[in-house]
Amino acid sequence: MKAYVIGLQISEGVAKATGKPYSIGKLHTALPMAGDGARGMMGSEYQCEPAVLRKLDGINLPAYCDLEMQDVMRWGKRVQEIASISVVPNDPQPVRAPGTAVKTA
C-alpha cells in the first residue's frame, strides 16, 4: 500500500508498575479517499515496531512511502501492523515551485 507518512512516534522505557521494558511505535499516514463524492486524503494511525520506524531516520516528512502490512493479534483482536517501510523515490504528486501560486477568482 502506498501512502504519505506524515508523522511517527516512538516511546521506549521501563514500566513503573512492572519494571519491564517497553517499546511502542505509531505511524501516522494520509491515505487517498476513494468512492463517489470523495476527494482528498484521510488520516490513519498504525502500530509499528520502532525498529521499522527507524528506517525513516533522516527522511524529511511528509514522505511518500510503500507500506507492507501484516495482521497481528493484540489483546484478542486482529489488527493491521506495518511490517516494512520503503520510501518511494519519485513522489507522484506534482509539487509547485515557490512563487507559482494559483490565481484566486
GROMACS .gro file of N, CA, C and O in nm:
model
  420
    1MET      N    1   0.085  -0.116   0.000
    1MET     CA    2   0.000   0.000   0.000
    1MET      C    3   0.090   0.123   0.000
    1MET      O    4   0.188   0.131   0.073
    2LYS      N    5   0.055   0.221  -0.082
    2LYS     CA    6   0.131   0.345  -0.086
    2LYS      C    7   0.054   0.453  -0.011
    2LYS      O    8  -0.068   0.462  -0.021
    3ALA      N    9   0.126   0.532   0.068
    3ALA     CA   10   0.064   0.637   0.149
    3ALA      C   11   0.167   0.743   0.182
    3ALA      O   12   0.289   0.719   0.175
    4TYR      N   13   0.117   0.860   0.219
    4TYR     CA   14   0.206   0.964   0.270
    4TYR      C   15   0.226   0.943   0.419
    4TYR      O   16   0.129   0.936   0.495
    5VAL      N   17   0.350   0.931   0.460
    5VAL     CA   18   0.382   0.923   0.602
    5VAL      C   19   0.395   1.067   0.650
    5VAL      O   20   0.480   1.142   0.602
    6ILE      N   21   0.306   1.107   0.741
    6ILE     CA   22   0.306   1.245   0.787
    6ILE      C   23   0.363   1.261   0.928
    6ILE      O   24   0.388   1.372   0.973
    7GLY      N   25   0.387   1.149   0.997
    7GLY     CA   26   0.445   1.158   1.130
    7GLY      C   27   0.467   1.020   1.189
    7GLY      O   28   0.416   0.920   1.139
    8LEU      N   29   0.548   1.016   1.295
    8LEU     CA   30   0.572   0.891   1.366
    8LEU      C   31   0.601   0.921   1.512
    8LEU      O   32   0.643   1.031   1.546
    9GLN      N   33   0.576   0.822   1.596
    9GLN     CA   34   0.603   0.832   1.739
    9GLN      C   35   0.672   0.705   1.785
    9GLN      O   36   0.630   0.596   1.749
   10ILE      N   37   0.776   0.722   1.866
   10ILE     CA   38   0.843   0.608   1.929
   10ILE      C   39   0.850   0.637   2.078
   10ILE      O   40   0.895   0.743   2.119
   11SER      N   41   0.801   0.542   2.157
   11SER     CA   42   0.804   0.555   2.301
   11SER      C   43   0.871   0.430   2.358
   11SER      O   44   0.824   0.318   2.336
   12GLU      N   45   0.979   0.450   2.430
   12GLU     CA   46   1.054   0.339   2.489
   12GLU      C   47   1.089   0.374   2.633
   12GLU      O   48   1.107   0.490   2.667
   13GLY      N   49   1.097   0.272   2.716
   13GLY     CA   50   1.133   0.295   2.854
   13GLY      C   51   1.108   0.171   2.939
   13GLY      O   52   1.099   0.060   2.886
   14VAL      N   53   1.095   0.194   3.068
   14VAL     CA   54   1.070   0.086   3.164
   14VAL      C   55   0.941   0.121   3.237
   14VAL      O   56   0.926   0.232   3.290
   15ALA      N   57   0.847   0.027   3.239
   15ALA     CA   58   0.719   0.049   3.306
   15ALA      C   59   0.739   0.062   3.456
   15ALA      O   60   0.808  -0.019   3.517
   16LYS      N   61   0.679   0.165   3.514
   16LYS     CA   62   0.694   0.188   3.658
   16LYS      C   63   0.629   0.077   3.739
   16LYS      O   64   0.682   0.034   3.840
   17ALA      N   65   0.513   0.032   3.693
   17ALA     CA   66   0.436  -0.067   3.770
   17ALA      C   67   0.503  -0.205   3.770
   17ALA      O   68   0.507  -0.271   3.874
   18THR      N   69   0.555  -0.248   3.654
   18THR     CA   70   0.608  -0.384   3.644
   18THR      C   71   0.761  -0.390   3.637
   18THR      O   72   0.818  -0.495   3.662
   19GLY      N   73   0.823  -0.280   3.601
   19GLY     CA   74   0.968  -0.280   3.586
   19GLY      C   75   1.015  -0.344   3.455
   19GLY      O   76   1.133  -0.363   3.434
   20LYS      N   77   0.921  -0.376   3.368
   20LYS     CA   78   0.955  -0.440   3.240
   20LYS      C   79   0.976  -0.333   3.133
   20LYS      O   80   0.905  -0.232   3.132
   21PRO      N   81   1.071  -0.357   3.042
   21PRO     CA   82   1.091  -0.260   2.934
   21PRO      C   83   0.977  -0.265   2.832
   21PRO      O   84   0.914  -0.369   2.814
   22TYR      N   85   0.951  -0.151   2.770
   22TYR     CA   86   0.850  -0.145   2.664
   22TYR      C   87   0.905  -0.064   2.547
   22TYR      O   88   0.995   0.018   2.563
   23SER      N   89   0.849  -0.091   2.430
   23SER     CA   90   0.889  -0.023   2.308
   23SER      C   91   0.767  -0.019   2.217
   23SER      O   92   0.720  -0.123   2.171
   24ILE      N   93   0.714   0.101   2.194
   24ILE     CA   94   0.590   0.118   2.118
   24ILE      C   95   0.616   0.217   2.005
   24ILE      O   96   0.677   0.321   2.026
   25GLY      N   97   0.565   0.185   1.886
   25GLY     CA   98   0.577   0.276   1.774
   25GLY      C   99   0.442   0.297   1.707
   25GLY      O  100   0.359   0.207   1.702
   26LYS      N  101   0.420   0.420   1.658
   26LYS     CA  102   0.298   0.453   1.584
   26LYS      C  103   0.338   0.528   1.458
   26LYS      O  104   0.425   0.615   1.462
   27LEU      N  105   0.271   0.494   1.349
   27LEU     CA  106   0.295   0.559   1.221
   27LEU      C  107   0.167   0.632   1.182
   27LEU      O  108   0.059   0.573   1.182
   28HIS      N  109   0.178   0.761   1.150
   28HIS     CA  110   0.063   0.841   1.109
   28HIS      C  111   0.074   0.865   0.958
   28HIS      O  112   0.178   0.909   0.909
   29THR      N  113  -0.036   0.832   0.887
   29THR     CA  114  -0.034   0.841   0.741
   29THR      C  115  -0.153   0.921   0.690
   29THR      O  116  -0.251   0.941   0.761
   30ALA      N  117  -0.141   0.964   0.566
   30ALA     CA  118  -0.252   1.025   0.493
   30ALA      C  119  -0.276   0.938   0.371
   30ALA      O  120  -0.187   0.917   0.289
   31LEU      N  121  -0.398   0.884   0.361
   31LEU     CA  122  -0.434   0.794   0.252
   31LEU      C  123  -0.535   0.861   0.160
   31LEU      O  124  -0.624   0.933   0.207
   32PRO      N  125  -0.525   0.838   0.029
   32PRO     CA  126  -0.624   0.895  -0.062
   32PRO      C  127  -0.763   0.838  -0.034
   32PRO      O  128  -0.778   0.718  -0.010
   33MET      N  129  -0.863   0.924  -0.035
   33MET     CA  130  -1.001   0.879  -0.016
   33MET      C  131  -1.053   0.823  -0.147
   33MET      O  132  -1.014   0.868  -0.254
   34ALA      N  133  -1.140   0.725  -0.138
   34ALA     CA  134  -1.196   0.662  -0.258
   34ALA      C  135  -1.347   0.656  -0.245
   34ALA      O  136  -1.401   0.653  -0.135
   35GLY      N  137  -1.414   0.657  -0.358
   35GLY     CA  138  -1.559   0.643  -0.357
   35GLY      C  139  -1.627   0.763  -0.419
   35GLY      O  140  -1.565   0.867  -0.443
   36ASP      N  141  -1.756   0.748  -0.444
   36ASP     CA  142  -1.835   0.856  -0.504
   36ASP      C  143  -1.841   0.975  -0.409
   36ASP      O  144  -1.871   0.961  -0.292
   37GLY      N  145  -1.812   1.091  -0.463
   37GLY     CA  146  -1.820   1.213  -0.384
   37GLY      C  147  -1.704   1.235  -0.290
   37GLY      O  148  -1.704   1.330  -0.212
   38ALA      N  149  -1.605   1.148  -0.290
   38ALA     CA  150  -1.491   1.162  -0.200
   38ALA      C  151  -1.371   1.218  -0.276
   38ALA      O  152  -1.347   1.184  -0.392
   39ARG      N  153  -1.298   1.304  -0.211
   39ARG     CA  154  -1.173   1.353  -0.269
   39ARG      C  155  -1.084   1.399  -0.155
   39ARG      O  156  -1.130   1.426  -0.045
   40GLY      N  157  -0.957   1.405  -0.182
   40GLY     CA  158  -0.862   1.445  -0.079
   40GLY      C  159  -0.802   1.325  -0.008
   40GLY      O  160  -0.795   1.216  -0.064
   41MET      N  161  -0.759   1.347   0.115
   41MET     CA  162  -0.692   1.243   0.192
   41MET      C  163  -0.752   1.234   0.331
   41MET      O  164  -0.811   1.329   0.381
   42MET      N  165  -0.737   1.117   0.393
   42MET     CA  166  -0.781   1.097   0.530
   42MET      C  167  -0.666   1.041   0.612
   42MET      O  168  -0.579   0.971   0.559
   43GLY      N  169  -0.664   1.072   0.738
   43GLY     CA  170  -0.556   1.028   0.825
   43GLY      C  171  -0.583   0.891   0.884
   43GLY      O  172  -0.697   0.854   0.910
   44SER      N  173  -0.476   0.816   0.904
   44SER     CA  174  -0.482   0.685   0.969
   44SER      C  175  -0.362   0.668   1.058
   44SER      O  176  -0.257   0.727   1.035
   45GLU      N  177  -0.377   0.585   1.160
   45GLU     CA  178  -0.268   0.556   1.253
   45GLU      C  179  -0.250   0.405   1.261
   45GLU      O  180  -0.348   0.330   1.268
   46TYR      N  181  -0.125   0.359   1.256
   46TYR     CA  182  -0.093   0.217   1.260
   46TYR      C  183   0.011   0.189   1.366
   46TYR      O  184   0.103   0.269   1.386
   47GLN      N  185  -0.002   0.074   1.433
   47GLN     CA  186   0.101   0.027   1.525
   47GLN      C  187   0.220  -0.021   1.441
   47GLN      O  188   0.203  -0.073   1.332
   48CYS      N  189   0.337  -0.004   1.495
   48CYS     CA  190   0.457  -0.040   1.420
   48CYS      C  191   0.572  -0.062   1.518
   48CYS      O  192   0.583   0.009   1.618
   49GLU      N  193   0.656  -0.158   1.488
   49GLU     CA  194   0.775  -0.180   1.570
   49GLU      C  195   0.870  -0.061   1.552
   49GLU      O  196   0.892  -0.016   1.439
   50PRO      N  197   0.929  -0.010   1.660
   50PRO     CA  198   1.021   0.102   1.647
   50PRO      C  199   1.138   0.075   1.552
   50PRO      O  200   1.185   0.167   1.484
   51ALA      N  201   1.184  -0.049   1.543
   51ALA     CA  202   1.293  -0.083   1.451
   51ALA      C  203   1.254  -0.053   1.306
   51ALA      O  204   1.336  -0.008   1.226
   52VAL      N  205   1.127  -0.076   1.272
   52VAL     CA  206   1.079  -0.047   1.137
   52VAL      C  207   1.072   0.104   1.116
   52VAL      O  208   1.112   0.156   1.012
   53LEU      N  209   1.025   0.177   1.217
   53LEU     CA  210   1.015   0.323   1.206
   53LEU      C  211   1.151   0.390   1.193
   53LEU      O  212   1.164   0.494   1.131
   54ARG      N  213   1.252   0.330   1.250
   54ARG     CA  214   1.386   0.390   1.243
   54ARG      C  215   1.443   0.391   1.101
   54ARG      O  216   1.540   0.460   1.074
   55LYS      N  217   1.381   0.318   1.010
   55LYS     CA  218   1.422   0.325   0.869
   55LYS      C  219   1.395   0.464   0.812
   55LYS      O  220   1.451   0.500   0.709
   56LEU      N  221   1.308   0.541   0.878
   56LEU     CA  222   1.276   0.676   0.832
   56LEU      C  223   1.362   0.784   0.898
   56LEU      O  224   1.340   0.902   0.874
   57ASP      N  225   1.459   0.743   0.981
   57ASP     CA  226   1.551   0.842   1.039
   57ASP      C  227   1.624   0.914   0.927
   57ASP      O  228   1.673   0.853   0.832
   58GLY      N  229   1.628   1.045   0.934
   58GLY     CA  230   1.696   1.124   0.833
   58GLY      C  231   1.611   1.157   0.712
   58GLY      O  232   1.656   1.224   0.620
   59ILE      N  233   1.487   1.108   0.708
   59ILE     CA  234   1.396   1.135   0.597
   59ILE      C  235   1.304   1.251   0.637
   59ILE      O  236   1.244   1.249   0.745
   60ASN      N  237   1.293   1.352   0.551
   60ASN     CA  238   1.202   1.463   0.577
   60ASN      C  239   1.058   1.415   0.558
   60ASN      O  240   1.027   1.350   0.459
   61LEU      N  241   0.973   1.450   0.654
   61LEU     CA  242   0.833   1.413   0.646
   61LEU      C  243   0.751   1.536   0.611
   61LEU      O  244   0.785   1.644   0.653
   62PRO      N  245   0.644   1.524   0.536
   62PRO     CA  246   0.584   1.402   0.486
   62PRO      C  247   0.664   1.341   0.372
   62PRO      O  248   0.732   1.412   0.298
   63ALA      N  249   0.656   1.210   0.361
   63ALA     CA  250   0.726   1.136   0.256
   63ALA      C  251   0.632   1.031   0.199
   63ALA      O  252   0.553   0.971   0.272
   64TYR      N  253   0.639   1.011   0.068
   64TYR     CA  254   0.556   0.910   0.001
   64TYR      C  255   0.625   0.776   0.017
   64TYR      O  256   0.742   0.760  -0.020
   65CYS      N  257   0.556   0.678   0.078
   65CYS     CA  258   0.618   0.550   0.112
   65CYS      C  259   0.532   0.433   0.067
   65CYS      O  260   0.411   0.444   0.052
   66ASP      N  261   0.600   0.320   0.051
   66ASP     CA  262   0.533   0.193   0.026
   66ASP      C  263   0.532   0.119   0.159
   66ASP      O  264   0.638   0.096   0.219
   67LEU      N  265   0.413   0.084   0.207
   67LEU     CA  266   0.397   0.019   0.337
   67LEU      C  267   0.353  -0.125   0.316
   67LEU      O  268   0.258  -0.152   0.244
   68GLU      N  269   0.423  -0.218   0.380
   68GLU     CA  270   0.383  -0.358   0.377
   68GLU      C  271   0.312  -0.387   0.509
   68GLU      O  272   0.368  -0.365   0.617
   69MET      N  273   0.188  -0.436   0.500
   69MET     CA  274   0.105  -0.459   0.617
   69MET      C  275   0.101  -0.607   0.654
   69MET      O  276   0.120  -0.692   0.568
   70GLN      N  277   0.075  -0.634   0.782
   70GLN     CA  278   0.052  -0.770   0.828
   70GLN      C  279  -0.054  -0.767   0.937
   70GLN      O  280  -0.067  -0.669   1.008
   71ASP      N  281  -0.132  -0.874   0.947
   71ASP     CA  282  -0.232  -0.886   1.052
   71ASP      C  283  -0.168  -0.951   1.174
   71ASP      O  284  -0.095  -1.051   1.161
   72VAL      N  285  -0.193  -0.894   1.293
   72VAL     CA  286  -0.142  -0.949   1.417
   72VAL      C  287  -0.255  -0.949   1.520
   72VAL      O  288  -0.352  -0.873   1.507
   73MET      N  289  -0.244  -1.033   1.621
   73MET     CA  290  -0.342  -1.038   1.729
   73MET      C  291  -0.290  -0.953   1.845
   73MET      O  292  -0.177  -0.971   1.890
   74ARG      N  293  -0.371  -0.859   1.890
   74ARG     CA  294  -0.339  -0.776   2.006
   74ARG      C  295  -0.458  -0.776   2.100
   74ARG      O  296  -0.566  -0.732   2.062
   75TRP      N  297  -0.437  -0.823   2.221
   75TRP     CA  298  -0.541  -0.827   2.323
   75TRP      C  299  -0.670  -0.890   2.270
   75TRP      O  300  -0.780  -0.841   2.292
   76GLY      N  301  -0.654  -1.000   2.196
   76GLY     CA  302  -0.769  -1.074   2.147
   76GLY      C  303  -0.835  -1.018   2.023
   76GLY      O  304  -0.940  -1.067   1.983
   77LYS      N  305  -0.776  -0.917   1.961
   77LYS     CA  306  -0.833  -0.859   1.840
   77LYS      C  307  -0.729  -0.861   1.729
   77LYS      O  308  -0.610  -0.842   1.754
   78ARG      N  309  -0.778  -0.885   1.608
   78ARG     CA  310  -0.688  -0.881   1.492
   78ARG      C  311  -0.677  -0.737   1.444
   78ARG      O  312  -0.778  -0.671   1.418
   79VAL      N  313  -0.554  -0.687   1.433
   79VAL     CA  314  -0.529  -0.551   1.386
   79VAL      C  315  -0.419  -0.555   1.279
   79VAL      O  316  -0.342  -0.651   1.272
   80GLN      N  317  -0.414  -0.450   1.198
   80GLN     CA  318  -0.308  -0.440   1.099
   80GLN      C  319  -0.190  -0.365   1.159
   80GLN      O  320  -0.207  -0.267   1.232
   81GLU      N  321  -0.071  -0.413   1.125
   81GLU     CA  322   0.053  -0.354   1.172
   81GLU      C  323   0.144  -0.337   1.051
   81GLU      O  324   0.137  -0.415   0.957
   82ILE      N  325   0.229  -0.236   1.054
   82ILE     CA  326   0.325  -0.215   0.946
   82ILE      C  327   0.441  -0.312   0.964
   82ILE      O  328   0.505  -0.314   1.068
   83ALA      N  329   0.469  -0.392   0.861
   83ALA     CA  330   0.579  -0.488   0.866
   83ALA      C  331   0.708  -0.427   0.810
   83ALA      O  332   0.817  -0.457   0.858
   84SER      N  333   0.695  -0.343   0.706
   84SER     CA  334   0.814  -0.278   0.649
   84SER      C  335   0.773  -0.149   0.579
   84SER      O  336   0.658  -0.131   0.539
   85ILE      N  337   0.871  -0.060   0.569
   85ILE     CA  338   0.851   0.072   0.507
   85ILE      C  339   0.965   0.096   0.410
   85ILE      O  340   1.081   0.071   0.442
   86SER      N  341   0.930   0.146   0.292
   86SER     CA  342   1.035   0.192   0.199
   86SER      C  343   0.986   0.321   0.134
   86SER      O  344   0.870   0.333   0.095
   87VAL      N  345   1.076   0.418   0.125
   87VAL     CA  346   1.043   0.547   0.067
   87VAL      C  347   1.039   0.532  -0.085
   87VAL      O  348   1.128   0.472  -0.144
   88VAL      N  349   0.933   0.583  -0.147
   88VAL     CA  350   0.921   0.581  -0.293
   88VAL      C  351   0.999   0.701  -0.346
   88VAL      O  352   0.970   0.814  -0.308
   89PRO      N  353   1.100   0.676  -0.431
   89PRO     CA  354   1.187   0.785  -0.474
   89PRO      C  355   1.119   0.893  -0.557
   89PRO      O  356   1.153   1.009  -0.548
   90ASN      N  357   1.021   0.858  -0.639
   90ASN     CA  358   0.954   0.956  -0.723
   90ASN      C  359   0.812   0.979  -0.673
   90ASN      O  360   0.723   0.901  -0.702
   91ASP      N  361   0.793   1.086  -0.601
   91ASP     CA  362   0.663   1.122  -0.547
   91ASP      C  363   0.568   1.151  -0.663
   91ASP      O  364   0.598   1.234  -0.748
   92PRO      N  365   0.452   1.083  -0.671
   92PRO     CA  366   0.363   1.103  -0.785
   92PRO      C  367   0.289   1.236  -0.784
   92PRO      O  368   0.235   1.276  -0.884
   93GLN      N  369   0.284   1.304  -0.672
   93GLN     CA  370   0.214   1.431  -0.663
   93GLN      C  371   0.304   1.543  -0.711
   93GLN      O  372   0.414   1.562  -0.661
   94PRO      N  373   0.260   1.622  -0.809
   94PRO     CA  374   0.343   1.733  -0.854
   94PRO      C  375   0.352   1.839  -0.745
   94PRO      O  376   0.255   1.868  -0.678
   95VAL      N  377   0.468   1.895  -0.729
   95VAL     CA  378   0.491   1.999  -0.631
   95VAL      C  379   0.515   2.128  -0.706
   95VAL      O  380   0.598   2.134  -0.795
   96ARG      N  381   0.439   2.233  -0.670
   96ARG     CA  382   0.458   2.362  -0.735
   96ARG      C  383   0.584   2.427  -0.684
   96ARG      O  384   0.616   2.421  -0.565
   97ALA      N  385   0.653   2.490  -0.773
   97ALA     CA  386   0.772   2.565  -0.736
   97ALA      C  387   0.731   2.690  -0.659
   97ALA      O  388   0.622   2.744  -0.680
   98PRO      N  389   0.816   2.736  -0.566
   98PRO     CA  390   0.783   2.858  -0.493
   98PRO      C  391   0.757   2.973  -0.590
   98PRO      O  392   0.826   2.987  -0.691
   99GLY      N  393   0.656   3.054  -0.559
   99GLY     CA  394   0.625   3.169  -0.643
   99GLY      C  395   0.533   3.137  -0.759
   99GLY      O  396   0.510   3.221  -0.845
  100THR      N  397   0.478   3.013  -0.765
  100THR     CA  398   0.387   2.977  -0.874
  100THR      C  399   0.248   2.950  -0.820
  100THR      O  400   0.184   2.853  -0.856
  101ALA      N  401   0.202   3.036  -0.732
  101ALA     CA  402   0.070   3.020  -0.671
  101ALA      C  403  -0.039   3.031  -0.776
  101ALA      O  404  -0.024   3.100  -0.876
  102VAL      N  405  -0.149   2.965  -0.750
  102VAL     CA  406  -0.263   2.969  -0.840
  102VAL      C  407  -0.342   3.097  -0.811
  102VAL      O  408  -0.368   3.131  -0.696
  103LYS      N  409  -0.381   3.167  -0.915
  103LYS     CA  410  -0.458   3.290  -0.901
  103LYS      C  411  -0.598   3.257  -0.850
  103LYS      O  412  -0.663   3.168  -0.899
  104THR      N  413  -0.642   3.330  -0.747
  104THR     CA  414  -0.776   3.309  -0.693
  104THR      C  415  -0.877   3.390  -0.772
  104THR      O  416  -0.847   3.498  -0.825
  105ALA      N  417  -0.999   3.339  -0.778
  105ALA     CA  418  -1.104   3.407  -0.854
  105ALA      C  419  -1.168   3.518  -0.776
  105ALA      O  420  -1.169   3.526  -0.661
   0.00000   0.00000   0.00000
